[in-house]
Short mmCIF file of the N, C-alpha and C atoms (twelve columns), coordinates in Angstrom:
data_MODEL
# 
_entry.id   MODEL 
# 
loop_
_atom_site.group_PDB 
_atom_site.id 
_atom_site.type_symbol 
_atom_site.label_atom_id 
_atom_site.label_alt_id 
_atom_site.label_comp_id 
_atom_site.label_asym_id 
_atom_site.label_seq_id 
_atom_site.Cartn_x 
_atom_site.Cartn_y 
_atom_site.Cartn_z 
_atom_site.pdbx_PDB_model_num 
ATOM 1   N N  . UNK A 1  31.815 -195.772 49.777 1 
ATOM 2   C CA . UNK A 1  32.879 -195.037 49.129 1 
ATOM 3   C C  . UNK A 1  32.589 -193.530 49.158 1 
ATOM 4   N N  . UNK A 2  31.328 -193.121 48.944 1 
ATOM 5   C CA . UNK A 2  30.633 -191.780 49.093 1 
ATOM 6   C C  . UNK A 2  31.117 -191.139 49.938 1 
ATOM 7   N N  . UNK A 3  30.922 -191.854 51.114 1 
ATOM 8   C CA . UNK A 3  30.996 -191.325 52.931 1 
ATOM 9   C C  . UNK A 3  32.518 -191.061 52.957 1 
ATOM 10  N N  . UNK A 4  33.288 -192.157 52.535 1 
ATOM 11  C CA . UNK A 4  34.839 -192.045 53.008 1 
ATOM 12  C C  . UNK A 4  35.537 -190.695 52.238 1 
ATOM 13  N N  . UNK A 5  35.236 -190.578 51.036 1 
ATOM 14  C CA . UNK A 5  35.100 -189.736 50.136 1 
ATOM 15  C C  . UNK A 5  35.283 -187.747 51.004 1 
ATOM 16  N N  . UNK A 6  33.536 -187.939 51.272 1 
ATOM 17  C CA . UNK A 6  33.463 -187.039 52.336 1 
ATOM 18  C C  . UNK A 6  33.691 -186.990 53.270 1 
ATOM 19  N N  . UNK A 7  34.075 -187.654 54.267 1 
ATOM 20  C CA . UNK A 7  34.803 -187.388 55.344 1 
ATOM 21  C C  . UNK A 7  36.289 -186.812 55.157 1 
ATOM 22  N N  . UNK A 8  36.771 -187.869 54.376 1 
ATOM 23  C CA . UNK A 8  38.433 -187.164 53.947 1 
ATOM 24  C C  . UNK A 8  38.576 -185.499 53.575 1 
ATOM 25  N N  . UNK A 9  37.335 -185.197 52.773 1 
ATOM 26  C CA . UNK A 9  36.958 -184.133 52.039 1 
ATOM 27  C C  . UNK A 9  37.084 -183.226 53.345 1 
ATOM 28  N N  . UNK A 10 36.384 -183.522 54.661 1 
ATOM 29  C CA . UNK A 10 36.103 -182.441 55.556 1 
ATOM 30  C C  . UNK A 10 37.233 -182.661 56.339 1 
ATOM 31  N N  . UNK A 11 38.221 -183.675 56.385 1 
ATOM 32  C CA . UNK A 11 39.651 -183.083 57.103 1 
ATOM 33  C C  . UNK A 11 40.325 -182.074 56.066 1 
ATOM 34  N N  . UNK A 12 40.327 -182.792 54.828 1 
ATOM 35  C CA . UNK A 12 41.379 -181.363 53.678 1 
ATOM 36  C C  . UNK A 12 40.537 -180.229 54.255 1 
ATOM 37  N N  . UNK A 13 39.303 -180.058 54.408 1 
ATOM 38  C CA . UNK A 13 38.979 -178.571 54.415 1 
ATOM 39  C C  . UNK A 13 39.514 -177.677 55.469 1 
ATOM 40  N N  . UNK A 14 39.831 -178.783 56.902 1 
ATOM 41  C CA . UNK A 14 40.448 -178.229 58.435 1 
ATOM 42  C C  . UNK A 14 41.519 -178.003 57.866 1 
ATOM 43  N N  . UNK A 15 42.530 -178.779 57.169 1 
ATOM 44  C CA . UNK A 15 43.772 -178.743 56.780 1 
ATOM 45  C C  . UNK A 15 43.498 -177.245 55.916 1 
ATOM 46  N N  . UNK A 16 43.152 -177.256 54.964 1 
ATOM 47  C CA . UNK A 16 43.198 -175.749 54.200 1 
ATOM 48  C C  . UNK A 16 42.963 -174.390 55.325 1 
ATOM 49  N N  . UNK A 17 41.464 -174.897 55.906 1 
ATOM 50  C CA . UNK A 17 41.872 -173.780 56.803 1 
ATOM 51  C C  . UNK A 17 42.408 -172.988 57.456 1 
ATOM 52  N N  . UNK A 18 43.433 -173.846 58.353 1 
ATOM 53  C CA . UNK A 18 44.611 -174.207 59.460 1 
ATOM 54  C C  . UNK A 18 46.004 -173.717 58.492 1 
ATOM 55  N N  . UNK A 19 46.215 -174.127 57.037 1 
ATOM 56  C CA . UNK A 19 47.572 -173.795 56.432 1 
ATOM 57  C C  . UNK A 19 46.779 -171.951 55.718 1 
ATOM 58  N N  . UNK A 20 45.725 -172.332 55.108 1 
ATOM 59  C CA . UNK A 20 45.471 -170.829 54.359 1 
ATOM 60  C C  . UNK A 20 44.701 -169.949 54.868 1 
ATOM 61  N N  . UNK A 21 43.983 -170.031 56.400 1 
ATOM 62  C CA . UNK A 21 43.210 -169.186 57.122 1 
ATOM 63  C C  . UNK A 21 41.683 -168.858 55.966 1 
ATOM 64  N N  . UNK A 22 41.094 -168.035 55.830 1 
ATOM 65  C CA . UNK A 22 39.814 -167.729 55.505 1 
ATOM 66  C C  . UNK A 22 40.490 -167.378 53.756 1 
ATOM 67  N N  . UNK A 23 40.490 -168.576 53.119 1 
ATOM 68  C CA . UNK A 23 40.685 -168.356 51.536 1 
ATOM 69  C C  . UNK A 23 39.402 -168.195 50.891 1 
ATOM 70  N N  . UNK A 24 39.638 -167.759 49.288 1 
ATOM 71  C CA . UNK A 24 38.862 -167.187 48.733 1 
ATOM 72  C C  . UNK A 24 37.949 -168.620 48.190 1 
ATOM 73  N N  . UNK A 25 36.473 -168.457 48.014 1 
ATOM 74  C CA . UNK A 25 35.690 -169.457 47.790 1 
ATOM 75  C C  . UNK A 25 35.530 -170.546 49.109 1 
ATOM 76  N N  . UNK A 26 35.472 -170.051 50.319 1 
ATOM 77  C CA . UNK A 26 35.452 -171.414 51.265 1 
ATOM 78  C C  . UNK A 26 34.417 -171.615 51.736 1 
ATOM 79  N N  . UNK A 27 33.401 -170.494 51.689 1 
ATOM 80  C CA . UNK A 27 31.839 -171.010 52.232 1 
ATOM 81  C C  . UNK A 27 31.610 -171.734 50.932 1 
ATOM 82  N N  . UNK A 28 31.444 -171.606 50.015 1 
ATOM 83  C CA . UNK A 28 31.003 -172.675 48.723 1 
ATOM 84  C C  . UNK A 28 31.852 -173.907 48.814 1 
ATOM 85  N N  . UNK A 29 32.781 -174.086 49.029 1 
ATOM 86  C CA . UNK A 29 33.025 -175.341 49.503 1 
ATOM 87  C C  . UNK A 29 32.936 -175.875 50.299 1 
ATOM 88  N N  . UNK A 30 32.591 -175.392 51.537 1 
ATOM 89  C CA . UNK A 30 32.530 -176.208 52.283 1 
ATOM 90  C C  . UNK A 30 30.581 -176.677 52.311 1 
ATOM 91  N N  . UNK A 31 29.999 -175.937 51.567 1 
ATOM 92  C CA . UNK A 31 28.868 -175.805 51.123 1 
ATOM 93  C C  . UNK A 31 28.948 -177.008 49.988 1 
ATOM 94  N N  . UNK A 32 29.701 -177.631 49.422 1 
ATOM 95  C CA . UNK A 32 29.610 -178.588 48.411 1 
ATOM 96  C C  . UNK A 32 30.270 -179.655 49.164 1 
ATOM 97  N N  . UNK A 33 31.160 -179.862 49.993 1 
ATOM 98  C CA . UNK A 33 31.250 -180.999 50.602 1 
ATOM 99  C C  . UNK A 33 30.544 -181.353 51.779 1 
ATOM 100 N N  . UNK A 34 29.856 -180.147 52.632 1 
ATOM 101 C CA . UNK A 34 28.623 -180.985 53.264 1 
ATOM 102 C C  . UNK A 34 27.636 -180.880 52.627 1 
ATOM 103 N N  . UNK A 35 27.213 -180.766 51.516 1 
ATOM 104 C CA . UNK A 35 26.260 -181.262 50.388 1 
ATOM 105 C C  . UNK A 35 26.897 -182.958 50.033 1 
ATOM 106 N N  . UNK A 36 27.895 -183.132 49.740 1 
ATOM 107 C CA . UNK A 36 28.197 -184.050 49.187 1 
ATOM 108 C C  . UNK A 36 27.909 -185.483 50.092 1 
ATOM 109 N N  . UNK A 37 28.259 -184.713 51.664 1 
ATOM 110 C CA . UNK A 37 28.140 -185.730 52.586 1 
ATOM 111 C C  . UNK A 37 26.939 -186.265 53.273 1 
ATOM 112 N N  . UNK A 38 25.646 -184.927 53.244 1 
ATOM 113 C CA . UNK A 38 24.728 -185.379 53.060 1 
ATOM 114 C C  . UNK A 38 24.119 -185.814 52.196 1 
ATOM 115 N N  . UNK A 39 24.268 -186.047 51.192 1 
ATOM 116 C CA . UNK A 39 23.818 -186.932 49.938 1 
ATOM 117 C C  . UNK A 39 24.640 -188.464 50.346 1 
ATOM 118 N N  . UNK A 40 25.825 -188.661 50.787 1 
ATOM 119 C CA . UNK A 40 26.367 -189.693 50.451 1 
ATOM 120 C C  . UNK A 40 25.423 -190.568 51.689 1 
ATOM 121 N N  . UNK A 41 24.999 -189.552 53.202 1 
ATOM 122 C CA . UNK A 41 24.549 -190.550 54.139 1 
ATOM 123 C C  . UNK A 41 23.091 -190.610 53.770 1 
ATOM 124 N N  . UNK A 42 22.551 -189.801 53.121 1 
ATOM 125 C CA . UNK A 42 21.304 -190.404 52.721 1 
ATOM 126 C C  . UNK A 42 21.045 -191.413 51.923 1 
ATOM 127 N N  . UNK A 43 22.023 -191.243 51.162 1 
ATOM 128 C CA . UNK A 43 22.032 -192.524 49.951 1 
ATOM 129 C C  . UNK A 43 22.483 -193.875 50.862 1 
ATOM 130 N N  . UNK A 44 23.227 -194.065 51.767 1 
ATOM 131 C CA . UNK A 44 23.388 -194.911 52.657 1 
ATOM 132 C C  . UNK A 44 22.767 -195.663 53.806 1 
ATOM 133 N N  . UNK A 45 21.510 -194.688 53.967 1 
ATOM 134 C CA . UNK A 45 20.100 -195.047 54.610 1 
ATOM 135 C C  . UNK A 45 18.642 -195.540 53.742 1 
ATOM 136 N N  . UNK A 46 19.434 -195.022 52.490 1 
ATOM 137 C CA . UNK A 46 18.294 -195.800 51.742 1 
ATOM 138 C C  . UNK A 46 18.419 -197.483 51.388 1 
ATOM 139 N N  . UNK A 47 20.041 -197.510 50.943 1 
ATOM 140 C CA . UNK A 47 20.512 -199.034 50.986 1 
ATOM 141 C C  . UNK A 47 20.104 -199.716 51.668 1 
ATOM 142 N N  . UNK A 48 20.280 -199.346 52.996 1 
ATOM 143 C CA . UNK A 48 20.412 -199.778 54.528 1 
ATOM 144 C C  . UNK A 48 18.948 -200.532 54.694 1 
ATOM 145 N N  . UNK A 49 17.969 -199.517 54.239 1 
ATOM 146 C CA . UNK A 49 16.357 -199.368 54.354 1 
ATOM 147 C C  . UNK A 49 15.652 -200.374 53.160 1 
ATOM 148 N N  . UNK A 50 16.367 -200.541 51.952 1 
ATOM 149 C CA . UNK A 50 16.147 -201.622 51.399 1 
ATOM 150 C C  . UNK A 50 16.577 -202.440 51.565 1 
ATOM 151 N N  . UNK A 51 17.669 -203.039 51.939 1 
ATOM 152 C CA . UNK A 51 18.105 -204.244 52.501 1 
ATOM 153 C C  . UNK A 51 17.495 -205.046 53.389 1 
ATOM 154 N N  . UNK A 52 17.109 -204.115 54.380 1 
ATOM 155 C CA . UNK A 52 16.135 -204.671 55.542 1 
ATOM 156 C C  . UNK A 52 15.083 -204.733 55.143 1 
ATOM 157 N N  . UNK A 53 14.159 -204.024 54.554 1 
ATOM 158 C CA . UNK A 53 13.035 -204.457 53.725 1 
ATOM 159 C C  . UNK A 53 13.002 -206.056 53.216 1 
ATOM 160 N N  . UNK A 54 13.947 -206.088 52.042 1 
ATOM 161 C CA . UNK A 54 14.284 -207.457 51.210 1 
ATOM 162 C C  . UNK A 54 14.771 -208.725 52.487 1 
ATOM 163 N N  . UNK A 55 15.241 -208.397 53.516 1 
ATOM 164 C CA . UNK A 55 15.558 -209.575 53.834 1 
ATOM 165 C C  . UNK A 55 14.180 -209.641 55.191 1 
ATOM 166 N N  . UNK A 56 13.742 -208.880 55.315 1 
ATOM 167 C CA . UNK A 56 12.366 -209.318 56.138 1 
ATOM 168 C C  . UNK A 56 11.381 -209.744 55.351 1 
ATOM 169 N N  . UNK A 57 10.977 -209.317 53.855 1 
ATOM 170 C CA . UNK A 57 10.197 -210.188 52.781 1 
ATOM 171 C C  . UNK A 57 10.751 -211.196 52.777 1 
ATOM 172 N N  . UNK A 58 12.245 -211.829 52.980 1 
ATOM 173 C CA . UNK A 58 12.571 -213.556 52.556 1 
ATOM 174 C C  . UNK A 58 11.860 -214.317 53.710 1 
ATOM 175 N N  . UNK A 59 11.569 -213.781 54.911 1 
ATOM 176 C CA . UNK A 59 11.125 -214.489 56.350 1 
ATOM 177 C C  . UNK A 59 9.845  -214.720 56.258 1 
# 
Protein backbone atom coordinates (compact mmCIF):
# COMPACT_ATOMS: atom_id res chain seq x y z
CA UNK A 1 0.00 0.00 0.00
CA UNK A 2 3.16 2.21 0.87
CA UNK A 3 4.63 1.75 -2.70
CA UNK A 4 1.25 2.35 -4.56
CA UNK A 5 0.82 5.28 -2.35
CA UNK A 6 4.17 6.60 -3.69
CA UNK A 7 4.17 5.95 -6.93
CA UNK A 8 0.75 7.72 -7.47
CA UNK A 9 2.42 10.48 -5.33
CA UNK A 10 5.26 10.81 -8.11
CA UNK A 11 2.75 11.00 -11.12
CA UNK A 12 0.66 14.03 -9.09
CA UNK A 13 4.07 15.57 -8.79
CA UNK A 14 4.67 15.32 -13.04
CA UNK A 15 1.08 16.39 -13.15
CA UNK A 16 1.73 19.59 -10.85
CA UNK A 17 4.70 20.25 -12.63
CA UNK A 18 3.39 20.08 -16.24
CA UNK A 19 -0.08 22.23 -15.05
CA UNK A 20 2.00 24.76 -12.45
CA UNK A 21 5.66 24.77 -13.90
CA UNK A 22 8.35 25.39 -10.96
CA UNK A 23 5.75 26.15 -7.87
CA UNK A 24 6.57 27.33 -4.63
CA UNK A 25 7.81 24.47 -2.11
CA UNK A 26 8.62 21.71 -4.88
CA UNK A 27 12.11 20.62 -4.02
CA UNK A 28 10.66 19.75 -0.43
CA UNK A 29 8.23 17.80 -1.88
CA UNK A 30 9.41 16.12 -4.01
CA UNK A 31 12.07 15.57 -1.26
CA UNK A 32 9.20 14.01 0.96
CA UNK A 33 7.77 11.80 -1.56
CA UNK A 34 11.00 10.24 -2.62
CA UNK A 35 11.62 9.95 1.04
CA UNK A 36 8.39 8.39 1.37
CA UNK A 37 9.14 5.96 -1.44
CA UNK A 38 12.25 5.02 -0.24
CA UNK A 39 11.06 4.12 3.04
CA UNK A 40 8.05 2.33 1.57
CA UNK A 41 10.68 -0.01 -0.71
CA UNK A 42 12.79 -0.59 2.08
CA UNK A 43 10.18 -1.54 4.31
CA UNK A 44 9.20 -3.96 1.47
CA UNK A 45 12.62 -5.69 1.36
CA UNK A 46 12.59 -6.22 4.79
CA UNK A 47 9.13 -8.22 4.63
CA UNK A 48 10.36 -9.85 1.64
CA UNK A 49 13.75 -10.78 3.71
CA UNK A 50 11.77 -12.12 6.56
CA UNK A 51 9.54 -14.14 4.85
CA UNK A 52 12.21 -15.97 3.18
CA UNK A 53 14.07 -16.33 6.24
CA UNK A 54 10.77 -17.98 8.06
CA UNK A 55 9.94 -20.16 5.31
CA UNK A 56 13.58 -21.59 4.82
CA UNK A 57 13.60 -22.22 8.86
CA UNK A 58 10.18 -24.43 8.17
CA UNK A 59 12.52 -26.75 5.62
Amino acid sequence: MMQSIGLAAVLWLVVASTWFGDYAGRPWIRLCVYGWLFLAFCAGCAVLAYQQAARSAES
